[in-house]
Amino acid sequence: MIARHPADLVLPNARVPVSMIARPDRFGGARDQDCLHGDLLIRNGCAECLVPACPTGGSPWMVMPKFTECHVHLDKCYTISRMSGVSGGLQAAMAAQAADRAHWTRSDIRSRAMRGLEELVSSGCGSVRSHVDWGRDDSPNAPSLAWSVLGELAQDCSDRVTLQLAPLTDAEQIADPAVADAIAREIASNGGAFGVFVFDQADRRKGIRHAFEAADRHGLALDFHVDEGLDGELDGLEMIADLAIEIGFQGPVLCGHACHLMNLDPEALKSLTERLLHSNIAVASLPATNLFLQGRTAGTPDRRGMTRIHE
């Protein structure tokens, strides 16, 4: 029997996925397929347990923790309508976005980013990480206008959602260790994560190493855009895994896209996924983006931009 407190809140007729509960055997409720069913007791803002459900006659509600969206670009959202005739793959998309960026203003960025954030909150997100293009035309290593605007937005909306920022730096840019460290200091000042774009840059290995070293010094998580293409020569994810092991980095590492994994034969794939597991590197698949941008060639595509989710 659970003793009720006057301030307790009870959500009747709730179903909670078993996979979301740390100790299902101690949470109460009746088993209902892959959920536990009952009246959910909320105490001090936390889900305490399930108690036997009082008959209501209606369908049960599904109750889950708020979602985390780990990869968005709030500085770029809602700009596609301003671009005409965009076709091709990643490079064409980047060129179109760069052309649009020339017209960004503080009010434009904030309006679009707020709209995107409102959409995320209404969809149940409680935590969001947004990548933000880094640098200005007159100072490529300095924080961008969007970085300032989204930093203000994160503070203004902090009572509704946790918005973390990650600058989208270039691996070649941070091949200079002084630049990497200066950017890391700025990120650390607002609780962000160190974001790096890794593709086929000549100095990408140096940039990745300096990102790990700077993140380690400043206590930052790392978030790589890596191998966003189907070119057989892309090797950024492998470099990241090997350097994480070599350096012994203990912080969180997330790698987005990783489309190149589709090219690997079973033996090479097994070797790389084992290194990712050993170094605690997580991979984020971005199907809406990469199914659109990758494989846009003449004829029937034999591969699209999905990474190896199941593997």
GROMACS .gro file of C-alpha atoms in nm:
model
  311
    1MET     CA    1   0.000   0.000   0.000
    2ILE     CA    2   0.140   0.336  -0.104
    3ALA     CA    3   0.081   0.621   0.142
    4ARG     CA    4  -0.056   0.928  -0.038
    5HIS     CA    5   0.069   1.277   0.037
    6PRO     CA    6  -0.155   1.584   0.000
    7ALA     CA    7   0.067   1.724  -0.275
    8ASP     CA    8   0.071   1.401  -0.479
    9LEU     CA    9  -0.063   1.412  -0.833
   10VAL     CA   10  -0.227   1.103  -0.983
   11LEU     CA   11  -0.254   1.049  -1.359
   12PRO     CA   12  -0.527   0.788  -1.407
   13ASN     CA   13  -0.523   0.502  -1.655
   14ALA     CA   14  -0.159   0.532  -1.764
   15ARG     CA   15   0.063   0.293  -1.956
   16VAL     CA   16   0.441   0.325  -1.906
   17PRO     CA   17   0.682   0.136  -2.139
   18VAL     CA   18   0.882  -0.121  -1.943
   19SER     CA   19   1.195  -0.016  -2.134
   20MET     CA   20   1.167   0.331  -1.976
   21ILE     CA   21   1.167   0.202  -1.616
   22ALA     CA   22   1.493   0.131  -1.431
   23ARG     CA   23   1.338  -0.131  -1.196
   24PRO     CA   24   1.006  -0.254  -1.342
   25ASP     CA   25   0.973  -0.512  -1.062
   26ARG     CA   26   0.953  -0.230  -0.807
   27PHE     CA   27   0.742   0.019  -1.001
   28GLY     CA   28   0.400  -0.141  -0.955
   29GLY     CA   29   0.124  -0.168  -1.210
   30ALA     CA   30  -0.007  -0.459  -1.413
   31ARG     CA   31   0.173  -0.593  -1.718
   32ASP     CA   32   0.009  -0.486  -2.043
   33GLN     CA   33   0.215  -0.616  -2.338
   34ASP     CA   34   0.540  -0.413  -2.331
   35CYS     CA   35   0.404  -0.164  -2.076
   36LEU     CA   36   0.294  -0.145  -1.715
   37HIS     CA   37  -0.060  -0.017  -1.657
   38GLY     CA   38  -0.215   0.163  -1.361
   39ASP     CA   39  -0.266   0.507  -1.210
   40LEU     CA   40   0.065   0.695  -1.215
   41LEU     CA   41   0.163   0.862  -0.890
   42ILE     CA   42   0.363   1.185  -0.935
   43ARG     CA   43   0.550   1.305  -0.626
   44ASN     CA   44   0.775   1.610  -0.610
   45GLY     CA   45   0.771   1.632  -0.987
   46CYS     CA   46   0.888   1.274  -1.042
   47ALA     CA   47   0.707   0.954  -1.143
   48GLU     CA   48   0.704   0.759  -0.816
   49CYS     CA   49   0.515   0.439  -0.905
   50LEU     CA   50   0.199   0.290  -1.052
   51VAL     CA   51  -0.094   0.202  -0.827
   52PRO     CA   52  -0.395  -0.013  -0.925
   53ALA     CA   53  -0.603   0.169  -1.181
   54CYS     CA   54  -0.947   0.296  -1.094
   55PRO     CA   55  -1.200   0.207  -1.368
   56THR     CA   56  -1.241   0.495  -1.612
   57GLY     CA   57  -1.383   0.331  -1.921
   58GLY     CA   58  -1.151   0.520  -2.154
   59SER     CA   59  -0.838   0.422  -2.343
   60PRO     CA   60  -0.516   0.442  -2.138
   61TRP     CA   61  -0.266   0.723  -2.186
   62MET     CA   62   0.093   0.651  -2.282
   63VAL     CA   63   0.336   0.821  -2.044
   64MET     CA   64   0.705   0.856  -2.133
   65PRO     CA   65   0.996   1.083  -2.041
   66LYS     CA   66   1.039   1.388  -2.261
   67PHE     CA   67   1.230   1.325  -2.582
   68THR     CA   68   1.582   1.439  -2.657
   69GLU     CA   69   1.651   1.573  -3.008
   70CYS     CA   70   2.025   1.539  -3.046
   71HIS     CA   71   2.082   1.686  -3.393
   72VAL     CA   72   1.910   1.991  -3.539
   73HIS     CA   73   2.024   2.316  -3.703
   74LEU     CA   74   1.793   2.585  -3.566
   75ASP     CA   75   1.993   2.857  -3.741
   76LYS     CA   76   1.910   2.702  -4.079
   77CYS     CA   77   1.553   2.584  -4.028
   78TYR     CA   78   1.270   2.716  -4.247
   79THR     CA   79   1.497   2.853  -4.519
   80ILE     CA   80   1.422   2.604  -4.799
   81SER     CA   81   1.133   2.818  -4.927
   82ARG     CA   82   1.383   3.098  -4.996
   83MET     CA   83   1.595   2.879  -5.224
   84SER     CA   84   1.500   2.800  -5.581
   85GLY     CA   85   1.619   2.521  -5.803
   86VAL     CA   86   1.825   2.344  -5.537
   87SER     CA   87   1.931   2.001  -5.655
   88GLY     CA   88   2.220   1.764  -5.619
   89GLY     CA   89   2.387   1.639  -5.304
   90LEU     CA   90   2.560   1.772  -4.995
   91GLN     CA   91   2.789   2.023  -5.169
   92ALA     CA   92   2.499   2.181  -5.360
   93ALA     CA   93   2.298   2.207  -5.039
   94MET     CA   94   2.590   2.371  -4.858
   95ALA     CA   95   2.636   2.622  -5.141
   96ALA     CA   96   2.266   2.713  -5.140
   97GLN     CA   97   2.271   2.755  -4.763
   98ALA     CA   98   2.581   2.976  -4.777
   99ALA     CA   99   2.409   3.202  -5.030
  100ASP     CA  100   2.104   3.233  -4.807
  101ARG     CA  101   2.319   3.304  -4.499
  102ALA     CA  102   2.429   3.634  -4.652
  103HIS     CA  103   2.077   3.765  -4.583
  104TRP     CA  104   2.048   3.649  -4.221
  105THR     CA  105   1.969   3.912  -3.960
  106ARG     CA  106   1.923   3.885  -3.585
  107SER     CA  107   1.543   3.901  -3.613
  108ASP     CA  108   1.534   3.652  -3.903
  109ILE     CA  109   1.744   3.395  -3.716
  110ARG     CA  110   1.548   3.431  -3.394
  111SER     CA  111   1.209   3.408  -3.564
  112ARG     CA  112   1.296   3.090  -3.752
  113ALA     CA  113   1.477   2.929  -3.459
  114MET     CA  114   1.190   3.005  -3.221
  115ARG     CA  115   0.945   2.849  -3.465
  116GLY     CA  116   1.160   2.535  -3.481
  117LEU     CA  117   1.199   2.521  -3.105
  118GLU     CA  118   0.824   2.563  -3.052
  119GLU     CA  119   0.766   2.271  -3.287
  120LEU     CA  120   1.013   2.055  -3.094
  121VAL     CA  121   0.856   2.141  -2.757
  122SER     CA  122   0.504   2.069  -2.886
  123SER     CA  123   0.630   1.729  -3.005
  124GLY     CA  124   0.743   1.639  -2.653
  125CYS     CA  125   1.110   1.734  -2.656
  126GLY     CA  126   1.264   1.842  -2.328
  127SER     CA  127   1.625   1.860  -2.444
  128VAL     CA  128   1.758   1.979  -2.780
  129ARG     CA  129   2.108   2.009  -2.921
  130SER     CA  130   2.138   2.251  -3.210
  131HIS     CA  131   2.443   2.281  -3.430
  132VAL     CA  132   2.524   2.640  -3.524
  133ASP     CA  133   2.745   2.755  -3.810
  134TRP     CA  134   3.064   2.908  -3.670
  135GLY     CA  135   3.255   3.214  -3.784
  136ARG     CA  136   3.187   3.539  -3.965
  137ASP     CA  137   3.293   3.657  -4.308
  138ASP     CA  138   3.541   3.900  -4.155
  139SER     CA  139   3.657   3.661  -3.881
  140PRO     CA  140   3.612   3.288  -3.952
  141ASN     CA  141   3.731   3.181  -3.608
  142ALA     CA  142   3.497   3.412  -3.413
  143PRO     CA  143   3.144   3.329  -3.292
  144SER     CA  144   2.877   3.387  -3.555
  145LEU     CA  145   2.570   3.607  -3.527
  146ALA     CA  146   2.359   3.291  -3.504
  147TRP     CA  147   2.567   3.169  -3.208
  148SER     CA  148   2.478   3.487  -3.019
  149VAL     CA  149   2.109   3.476  -3.111
  150LEU     CA  150   2.062   3.110  -3.022
  151GLY     CA  151   2.250   3.160  -2.696
  152GLU     CA  152   1.995   3.426  -2.600
  153LEU     CA  153   1.711   3.198  -2.712
  154ALA     CA  154   1.842   2.914  -2.494
  155GLN     CA  155   1.828   3.141  -2.189
  156ASP     CA  156   1.486   3.284  -2.274
  157CYS     CA  157   1.331   2.937  -2.313
  158SER     CA  158   1.516   2.762  -2.031
  159ASP     CA  159   1.198   2.714  -1.828
  160ARG     CA  160   1.046   2.506  -2.111
  161VAL     CA  161   1.333   2.326  -2.281
  162THR     CA  162   1.705   2.269  -2.241
  163LEU     CA  163   1.874   2.398  -2.556
  164GLN     CA  164   2.243   2.312  -2.591
  165LEU     CA  165   2.451   2.461  -2.871
  166ALA     CA  166   2.733   2.300  -3.068
  167PRO     CA  167   2.935   2.515  -3.309
  168LEU     CA  168   2.975   2.360  -3.652
  169THR     CA  169   3.349   2.411  -3.698
  170ASP     CA  170   3.556   2.270  -3.982
  171ALA     CA  171   3.815   1.999  -3.911
  172GLU     CA  172   4.070   2.189  -4.119
  173GLN     CA  173   3.998   2.511  -3.928
  174ILE     CA  174   4.084   2.350  -3.593
  175ALA     CA  175   4.395   2.179  -3.727
  176ASP     CA  176   4.549   2.486  -3.563
  177PRO     CA  177   4.556   2.390  -3.192
  178ALA     CA  178   4.533   2.753  -3.080
  179VAL     CA  179   4.211   2.798  -3.276
  180ALA     CA  180   4.069   2.473  -3.138
  181ASP     CA  181   4.146   2.581  -2.782
  182ALA     CA  182   4.000   2.930  -2.825
  183ILE     CA  183   3.676   2.789  -2.965
  184ALA     CA  184   3.661   2.529  -2.687
  185ARG     CA  185   3.688   2.804  -2.424
  186GLU     CA  186   3.396   2.990  -2.579
  187ILE     CA  187   3.187   2.670  -2.591
  188ALA     CA  188   3.265   2.590  -2.228
  189SER     CA  189   3.145   2.935  -2.120
  190ASN     CA  190   2.787   2.853  -2.219
  191GLY     CA  191   2.769   2.478  -2.155
  192GLY     CA  192   2.784   2.371  -2.519
  193ALA     CA  193   2.933   2.073  -2.700
  194PHE     CA  194   3.228   2.087  -2.943
  195GLY     CA  195   3.095   2.027  -3.293
  196VAL     CA  196   3.320   1.945  -3.590
  197PHE     CA  197   3.249   1.882  -3.958
  198VAL     CA  198   3.469   1.599  -4.092
  199PHE     CA  199   3.460   1.510  -4.460
  200ASP     CA  200   3.766   1.487  -4.685
  201GLN     CA  201   3.976   1.780  -4.559
  202ALA     CA  202   4.351   1.738  -4.600
  203ASP     CA  203   4.422   1.808  -4.231
  204ARG     CA  204   4.118   1.631  -4.088
  205ARG     CA  205   4.322   1.398  -3.867
  206LYS     CA  206   4.497   1.693  -3.701
  207GLY     CA  207   4.166   1.869  -3.655
  208ILE     CA  208   4.005   1.564  -3.496
  209ARG     CA  209   4.301   1.519  -3.260
  210HIS     CA  210   4.292   1.883  -3.152
  211ALA     CA  211   3.916   1.861  -3.099
  212PHE     CA  212   3.966   1.566  -2.863
  213GLU     CA  213   4.249   1.739  -2.679
  214ALA     CA  214   4.064   2.071  -2.642
  215ALA     CA  215   3.744   1.896  -2.535
  216ASP     CA  216   3.939   1.701  -2.275
  217ARG     CA  217   4.099   2.017  -2.134
  218HIS     CA  218   3.770   2.204  -2.110
  219GLY     CA  219   3.539   1.918  -2.011
  220LEU     CA  220   3.330   1.920  -2.330
  221ALA     CA  221   3.128   1.659  -2.513
  222LEU     CA  222   3.213   1.608  -2.881
  223ASP     CA  223   2.968   1.596  -3.170
  224PHE     CA  224   3.099   1.519  -3.519
  225HIS     CA  225   2.928   1.558  -3.855
  226VAL     CA  226   3.123   1.281  -4.024
  227ASP     CA  227   3.137   1.098  -4.358
  228GLU     CA  228   2.816   1.251  -4.489
  229GLY     CA  229   2.850   1.091  -4.828
  230LEU     CA  230   2.890   0.762  -5.010
  231ASP     CA  231   3.241   0.823  -5.148
  232GLY     CA  232   3.447   0.511  -5.095
  233GLU     CA  233   3.747   0.710  -4.967
  234LEU     CA  234   3.578   0.870  -4.666
  235ASP     CA  235   3.746   0.759  -4.343
  236GLY     CA  236   3.656   1.017  -4.079
  237LEU     CA  237   3.460   0.783  -3.854
  238GLU     CA  238   3.750   0.540  -3.844
  239MET     CA  239   3.989   0.824  -3.753
  240ILE     CA  240   3.758   0.939  -3.475
  241ALA     CA  241   3.730   0.590  -3.326
  242ASP     CA  242   4.105   0.529  -3.343
  243LEU     CA  243   4.194   0.867  -3.190
  244ALA     CA  244   3.935   0.828  -2.914
  245ILE     CA  245   4.102   0.500  -2.815
  246GLU     CA  246   4.456   0.637  -2.853
  247ILE     CA  247   4.385   0.950  -2.647
  248GLY     CA  248   4.167   0.769  -2.396
  249PHE     CA  249   3.892   1.030  -2.418
  250GLN     CA  250   3.629   0.970  -2.149
  251GLY     CA  251   3.366   1.227  -2.244
  252PRO     CA  252   3.054   1.172  -2.455
  253VAL     CA  253   3.110   1.146  -2.832
  254LEU     CA  254   2.829   1.152  -3.088
  255CYS     CA  255   2.885   1.103  -3.461
  256GLY     CA  256   2.609   1.217  -3.692
  257HIS     CA  257   2.536   1.089  -4.045
  258ALA     CA  258   2.815   0.827  -4.090
  259CYS     CA  259   2.670   0.740  -4.431
  260HIS     CA  260   2.998   0.585  -4.545
  261LEU     CA  261   2.932   0.279  -4.326
  262MET     CA  262   2.706   0.159  -4.609
  263ASN     CA  263   3.019   0.101  -4.821
  264LEU     CA  264   3.196  -0.138  -4.582
  265ASP     CA  265   3.213  -0.511  -4.630
  266PRO     CA  266   3.110  -0.729  -4.331
  267GLU     CA  267   3.465  -0.776  -4.199
  268ALA     CA  268   3.557  -0.406  -4.216
  269LEU     CA  269   3.220  -0.310  -4.068
  270LYS     CA  270   3.264  -0.550  -3.776
  271SER     CA  271   3.611  -0.410  -3.704
  272LEU     CA  272   3.492  -0.049  -3.703
  273THR     CA  273   3.175  -0.110  -3.501
  274GLU     CA  274   3.381  -0.292  -3.238
  275ARG     CA  275   3.608   0.013  -3.210
  276LEU     CA  276   3.305   0.241  -3.180
  277LEU     CA  277   3.173   0.022  -2.900
  278HIS     CA  278   3.511   0.011  -2.726
  279SER     CA  279   3.538   0.392  -2.732
  280ASN     CA  280   3.171   0.450  -2.631
  281ILE     CA  281   3.096   0.645  -2.948
  282ALA     CA  282   2.727   0.682  -3.036
  283VAL     CA  283   2.601   0.726  -3.393
  284ALA     CA  284   2.300   0.939  -3.490
  285SER     CA  285   2.121   0.850  -3.812
  286LEU     CA  286   1.966   1.144  -4.002
  287PRO     CA  287   1.735   0.974  -4.255
  288ALA     CA  288   1.526   1.277  -4.353
  289THR     CA  289   1.841   1.460  -4.458
  290ASN     CA  290   2.050   1.181  -4.602
  291LEU     CA  291   1.782   0.995  -4.794
  292PHE     CA  292   1.736   1.326  -4.977
  293LEU     CA  293   2.099   1.430  -5.027
  294GLN     CA  294   2.280   1.103  -5.091
  295GLY     CA  295   2.250   0.878  -5.394
  296ARG     CA  296   2.119   1.155  -5.619
  297THR     CA  297   2.275   1.016  -5.935
  298ALA     CA  298   2.142   0.916  -6.274
  299GLY     CA  299   1.967   0.581  -6.278
  300THR     CA  300   1.832   0.378  -5.989
  301PRO     CA  301   2.017   0.442  -5.661
  302ASP     CA  302   2.188   0.130  -5.526
  303ARG     CA  303   2.263   0.297  -5.191
  304ARG     CA  304   2.100   0.581  -5.004
  305GLY     CA  305   2.221   0.787  -4.711
  306MET     CA  306   2.107   0.564  -4.426
  307THR     CA  307   2.386   0.447  -4.200
  308ARG     CA  308   2.406   0.094  -4.057
  309ILE     CA  309   2.143   0.135  -3.787
  310HIS     CA  310   2.094  -0.231  -3.699
  311GLU     CA  311   2.462  -0.319  -3.709
   0.00000   0.00000   0.00000
